[in-house]
Structure formats: C-alpha cells, structure tokens
mmCIF file of C-alpha atoms and ligand atoms in Angstrom:
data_model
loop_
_atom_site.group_PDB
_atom_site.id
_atom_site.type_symbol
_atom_site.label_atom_id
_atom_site.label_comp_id
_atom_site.label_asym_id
_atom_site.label_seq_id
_atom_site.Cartn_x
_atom_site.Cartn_y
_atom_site.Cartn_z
ATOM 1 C CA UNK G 1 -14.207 -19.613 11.313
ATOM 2 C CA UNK G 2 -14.302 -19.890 7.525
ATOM 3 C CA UNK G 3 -12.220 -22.307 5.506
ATOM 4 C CA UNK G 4 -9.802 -19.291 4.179
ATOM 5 C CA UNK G 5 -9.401 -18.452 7.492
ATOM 6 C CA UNK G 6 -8.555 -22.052 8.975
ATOM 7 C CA UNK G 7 -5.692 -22.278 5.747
ATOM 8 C CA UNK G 8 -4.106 -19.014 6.871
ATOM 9 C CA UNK G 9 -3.674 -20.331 10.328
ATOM 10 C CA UNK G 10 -2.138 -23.737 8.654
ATOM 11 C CA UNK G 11 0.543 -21.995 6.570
ATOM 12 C CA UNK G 12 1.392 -19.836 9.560
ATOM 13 C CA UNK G 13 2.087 -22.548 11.918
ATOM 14 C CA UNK G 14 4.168 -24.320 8.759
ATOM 15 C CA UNK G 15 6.200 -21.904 8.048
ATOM 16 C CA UNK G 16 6.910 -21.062 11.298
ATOM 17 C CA UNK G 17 7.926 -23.399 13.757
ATOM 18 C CA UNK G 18 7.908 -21.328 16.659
ATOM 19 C CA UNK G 19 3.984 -21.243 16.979
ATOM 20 C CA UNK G 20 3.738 -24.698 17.809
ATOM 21 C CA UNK G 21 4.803 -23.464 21.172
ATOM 22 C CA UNK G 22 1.783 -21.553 21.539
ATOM 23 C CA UNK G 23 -1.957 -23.009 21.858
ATOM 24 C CA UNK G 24 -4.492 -21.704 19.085
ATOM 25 C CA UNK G 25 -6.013 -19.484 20.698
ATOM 26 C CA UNK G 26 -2.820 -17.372 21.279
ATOM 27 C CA UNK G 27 -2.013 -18.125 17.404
ATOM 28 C CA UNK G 28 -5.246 -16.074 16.308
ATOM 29 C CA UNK G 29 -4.120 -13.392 18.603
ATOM 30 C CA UNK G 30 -0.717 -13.326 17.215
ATOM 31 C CA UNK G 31 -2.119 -13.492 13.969
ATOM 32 C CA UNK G 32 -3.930 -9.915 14.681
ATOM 33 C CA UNK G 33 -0.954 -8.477 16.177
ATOM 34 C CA UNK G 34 0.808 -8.858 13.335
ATOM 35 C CA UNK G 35 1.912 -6.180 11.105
ATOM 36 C CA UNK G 36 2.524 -6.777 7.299
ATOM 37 C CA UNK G 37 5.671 -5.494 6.075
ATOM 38 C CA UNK G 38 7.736 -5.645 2.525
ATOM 39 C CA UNK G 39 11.081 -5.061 1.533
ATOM 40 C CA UNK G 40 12.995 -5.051 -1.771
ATOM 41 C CA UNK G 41 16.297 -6.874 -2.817
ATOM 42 C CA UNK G 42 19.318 -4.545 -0.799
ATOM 43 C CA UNK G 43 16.816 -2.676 1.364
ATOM 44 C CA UNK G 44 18.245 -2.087 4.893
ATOM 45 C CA UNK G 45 15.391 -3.610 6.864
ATOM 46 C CA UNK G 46 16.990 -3.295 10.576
ATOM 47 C CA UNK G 47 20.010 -1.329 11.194
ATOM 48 C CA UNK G 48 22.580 -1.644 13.540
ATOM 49 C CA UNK G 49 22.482 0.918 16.352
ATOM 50 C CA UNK G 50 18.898 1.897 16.149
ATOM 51 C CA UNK G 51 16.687 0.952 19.510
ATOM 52 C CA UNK G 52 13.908 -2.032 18.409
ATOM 53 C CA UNK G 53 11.273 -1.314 16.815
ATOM 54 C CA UNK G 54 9.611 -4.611 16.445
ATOM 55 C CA UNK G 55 10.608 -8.786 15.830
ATOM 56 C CA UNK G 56 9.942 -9.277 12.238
ATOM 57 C CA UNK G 57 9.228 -12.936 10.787
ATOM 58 C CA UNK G 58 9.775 -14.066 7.421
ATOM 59 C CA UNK G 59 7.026 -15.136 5.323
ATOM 60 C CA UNK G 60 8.468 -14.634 1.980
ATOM 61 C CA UNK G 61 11.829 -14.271 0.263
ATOM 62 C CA UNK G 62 15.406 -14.212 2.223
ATOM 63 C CA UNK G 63 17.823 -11.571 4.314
ATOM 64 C CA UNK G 64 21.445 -11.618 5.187
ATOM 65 C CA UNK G 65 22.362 -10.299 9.121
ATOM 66 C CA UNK G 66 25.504 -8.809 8.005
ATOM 67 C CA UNK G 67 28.321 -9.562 10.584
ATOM 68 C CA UNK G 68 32.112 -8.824 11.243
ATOM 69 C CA UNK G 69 32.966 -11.963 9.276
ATOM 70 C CA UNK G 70 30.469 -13.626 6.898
ATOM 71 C CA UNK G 71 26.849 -12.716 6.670
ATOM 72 C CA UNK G 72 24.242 -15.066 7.749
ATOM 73 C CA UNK G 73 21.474 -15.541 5.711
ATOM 74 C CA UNK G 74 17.397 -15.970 6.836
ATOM 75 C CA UNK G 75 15.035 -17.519 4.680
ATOM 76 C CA UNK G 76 11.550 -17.625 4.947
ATOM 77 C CA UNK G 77 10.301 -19.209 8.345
ATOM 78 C CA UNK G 78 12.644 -17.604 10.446
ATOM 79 C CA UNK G 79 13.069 -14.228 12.258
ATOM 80 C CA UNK G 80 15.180 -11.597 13.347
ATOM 81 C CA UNK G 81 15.025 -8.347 15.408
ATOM 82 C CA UNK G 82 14.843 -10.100 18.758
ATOM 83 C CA UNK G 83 17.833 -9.310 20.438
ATOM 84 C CA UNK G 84 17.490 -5.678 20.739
ATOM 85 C CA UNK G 85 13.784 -6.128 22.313
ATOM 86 C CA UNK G 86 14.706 -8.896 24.526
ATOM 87 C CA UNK G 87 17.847 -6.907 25.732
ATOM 88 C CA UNK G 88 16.315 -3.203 25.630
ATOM 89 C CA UNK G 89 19.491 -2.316 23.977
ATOM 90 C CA UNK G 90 20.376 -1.564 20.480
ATOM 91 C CA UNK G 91 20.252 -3.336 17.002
ATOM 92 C CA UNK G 92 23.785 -5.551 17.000
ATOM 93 C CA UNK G 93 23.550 -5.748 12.810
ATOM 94 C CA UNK G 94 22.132 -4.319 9.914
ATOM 95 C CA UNK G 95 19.890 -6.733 8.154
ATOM 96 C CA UNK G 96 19.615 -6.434 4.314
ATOM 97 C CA UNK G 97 16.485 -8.024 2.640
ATOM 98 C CA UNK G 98 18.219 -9.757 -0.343
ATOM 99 C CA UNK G 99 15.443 -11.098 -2.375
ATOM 100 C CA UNK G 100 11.638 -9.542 -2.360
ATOM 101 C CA UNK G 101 10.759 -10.120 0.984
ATOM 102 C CA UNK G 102 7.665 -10.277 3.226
ATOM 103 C CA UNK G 103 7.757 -9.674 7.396
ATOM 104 C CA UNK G 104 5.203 -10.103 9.640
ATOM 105 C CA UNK G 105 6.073 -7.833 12.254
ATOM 106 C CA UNK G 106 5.381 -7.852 16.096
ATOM 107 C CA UNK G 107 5.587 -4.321 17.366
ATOM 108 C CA UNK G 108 7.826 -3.963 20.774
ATOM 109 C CA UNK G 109 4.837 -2.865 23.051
ATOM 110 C CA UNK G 110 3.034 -6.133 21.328
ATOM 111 C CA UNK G 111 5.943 -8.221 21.457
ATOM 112 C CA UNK G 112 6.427 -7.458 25.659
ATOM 113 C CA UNK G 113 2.466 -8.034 26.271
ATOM 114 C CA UNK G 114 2.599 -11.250 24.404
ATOM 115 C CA UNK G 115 5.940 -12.961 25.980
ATOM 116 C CA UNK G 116 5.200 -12.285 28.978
ATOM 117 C CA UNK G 117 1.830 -14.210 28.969
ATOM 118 C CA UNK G 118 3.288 -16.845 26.761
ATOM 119 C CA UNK G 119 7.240 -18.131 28.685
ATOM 120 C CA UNK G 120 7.017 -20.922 26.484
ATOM 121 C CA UNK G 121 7.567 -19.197 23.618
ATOM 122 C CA UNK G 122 10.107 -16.143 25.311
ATOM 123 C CA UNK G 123 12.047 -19.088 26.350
ATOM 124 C CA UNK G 124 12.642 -20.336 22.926
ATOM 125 C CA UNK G 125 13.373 -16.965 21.224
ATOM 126 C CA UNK G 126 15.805 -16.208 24.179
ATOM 127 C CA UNK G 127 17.538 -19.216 23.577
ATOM 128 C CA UNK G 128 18.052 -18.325 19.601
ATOM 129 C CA UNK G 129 18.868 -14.708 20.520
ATOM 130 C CA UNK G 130 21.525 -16.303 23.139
ATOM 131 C CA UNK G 131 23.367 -18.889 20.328
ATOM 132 C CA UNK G 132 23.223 -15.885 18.282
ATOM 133 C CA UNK G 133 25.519 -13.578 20.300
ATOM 134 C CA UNK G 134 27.477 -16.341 21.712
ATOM 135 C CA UNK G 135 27.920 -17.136 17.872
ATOM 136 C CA UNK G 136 28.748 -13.599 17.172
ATOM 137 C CA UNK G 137 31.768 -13.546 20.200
ATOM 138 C CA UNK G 138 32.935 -16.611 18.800
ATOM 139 C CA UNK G 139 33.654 -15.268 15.305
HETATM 140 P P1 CMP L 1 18.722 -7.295 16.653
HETATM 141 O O1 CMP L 1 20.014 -7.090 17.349
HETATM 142 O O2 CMP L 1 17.493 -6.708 17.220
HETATM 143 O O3 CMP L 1 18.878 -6.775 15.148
HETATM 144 C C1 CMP L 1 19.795 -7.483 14.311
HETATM 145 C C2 CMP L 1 19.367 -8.926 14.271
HETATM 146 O O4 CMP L 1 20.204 -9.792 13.539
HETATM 147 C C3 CMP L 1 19.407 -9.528 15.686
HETATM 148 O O5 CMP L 1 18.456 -8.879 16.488
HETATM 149 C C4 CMP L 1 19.205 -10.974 15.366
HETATM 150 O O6 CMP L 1 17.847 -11.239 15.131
HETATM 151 C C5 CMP L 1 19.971 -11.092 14.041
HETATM 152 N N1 CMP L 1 21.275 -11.738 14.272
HETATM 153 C C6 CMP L 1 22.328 -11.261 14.960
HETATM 154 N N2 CMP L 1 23.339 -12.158 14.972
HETATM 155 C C7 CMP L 1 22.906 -13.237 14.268
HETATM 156 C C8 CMP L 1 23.470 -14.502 13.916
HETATM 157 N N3 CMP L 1 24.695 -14.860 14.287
HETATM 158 N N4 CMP L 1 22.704 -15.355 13.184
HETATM 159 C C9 CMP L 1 21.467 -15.017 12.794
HETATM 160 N N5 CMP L 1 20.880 -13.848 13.088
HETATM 161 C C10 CMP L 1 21.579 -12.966 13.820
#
C-alpha cells in the first residue's frame, strides 16, 4: 500500500469516528464502496418521503435535517440517511446541504451487505438513528 494511500485511510478514520468500530480490513472495503457525492449551499440532498437511496457521510462542509421545530445541523464527520435504510421505510426529513458539501455515500444494497457482516458497527448507527427519532417525538 503506498504512502497516499495509507493517509487516505488516516483522515477517514479521523473524521469519522464510526470506523474505529470496524477492523482495517473492512475500512479498505468500505473505502471502495463508497460513492463520492457533492452538493451546493441550499441543495435538497435527501428529501422527506422518498424510499433510501443510500447513508451519506460528511467529509466536507455542513447540512441542516430540517425538523418540525428547529433544524439540526451536521458538520463534517457525521452522517445522515440511516433511518430510512435501517427501517425500510421512508425519508423522515429533508436535508439541505448548507455550505459546499462533500458525501461519501454507501448505496442501500452496499449498506445491507456490509451491516450485516459488521453488528458492531449496525449497532452503533441503530443506536444514533434511535436518539434521533426518540429526539424527534420529543420535540
Ligand atoms: P432518513 O430518515 O433516512 O433521512 C433524513 C435523515 O435526517 C434521517 O435519516 C437522519 O439521518 C436525519 N435526522 C432525522 N432526525 C434527526 C435528528 N433529530 N438529528 C439529526 N439528524 C436527524
């Protein structure tokens, strides 16, 4: 593996903490599955109602979740778009990209495949996606 290669893995597992669940192996596999994706400030990047098309993680730039009350903002090293995949239901918000943004984007065929081999790391997301909605009831 080349030393490009090796600092590309680095920044991933910086920015996002999630990947320290998963050994490296897994990380270079996630790192292929990955699809690059870019937004511009007040493009509707996930909206509510459609079926899930992917998880999307932020590697760049910021997004507000737009909610009944006030919108939550994302910045870089988190992600979004995992409710609707982990429930097989529908988008519950639009999500606006409010800055230049870039995703890295796990399609939902990929995103199945690789939780289910890795229950680590479905655990964690379906414990975010779970203070999510129970924050979302709450408000
Ligand atoms: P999904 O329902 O697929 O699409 C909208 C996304 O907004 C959702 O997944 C979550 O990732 C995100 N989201 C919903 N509610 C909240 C919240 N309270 N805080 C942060 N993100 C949220």
């Amino acid at each position: 593996r080349n030393r490009q290669h090796q600092l590309e893995m680095q920044q991933l597992i910086e920015t996002f903490p999630l990947f320290s669940e998963v050994d490296e192996n897994s990380q270079e596999e996630l790192l292929l599955l990955f699809r690059p994706k870019s937004a511009s400030p007040g493009e509707r990047v996930v909206r509510i109602g459609d079926r899930g098309d992917g998880m999307y993680f932020i590697s760049a730039g910021a997004v507000e979740v737009q909610l009944e009350s006030d919108p939550v903002r994302l910045d870089a090293g988190a992600f979004f778009g995992e409710m609707a995949l982990l429930s097989g239901g529908r988008r519950t918000a639009d999500v606006i990209a409010v800055d230049f943004c870039q995703f890295l984007v796990l399609e939902r065929r990929d995103f199945h495949v690789f939780m289910s081999r890795h229950p680590a790391l479905r655990m964690a997301v379906s414990n975010m996606a779970r203070e999510r909605a129970e924050m979302n009831v709450a408000r």
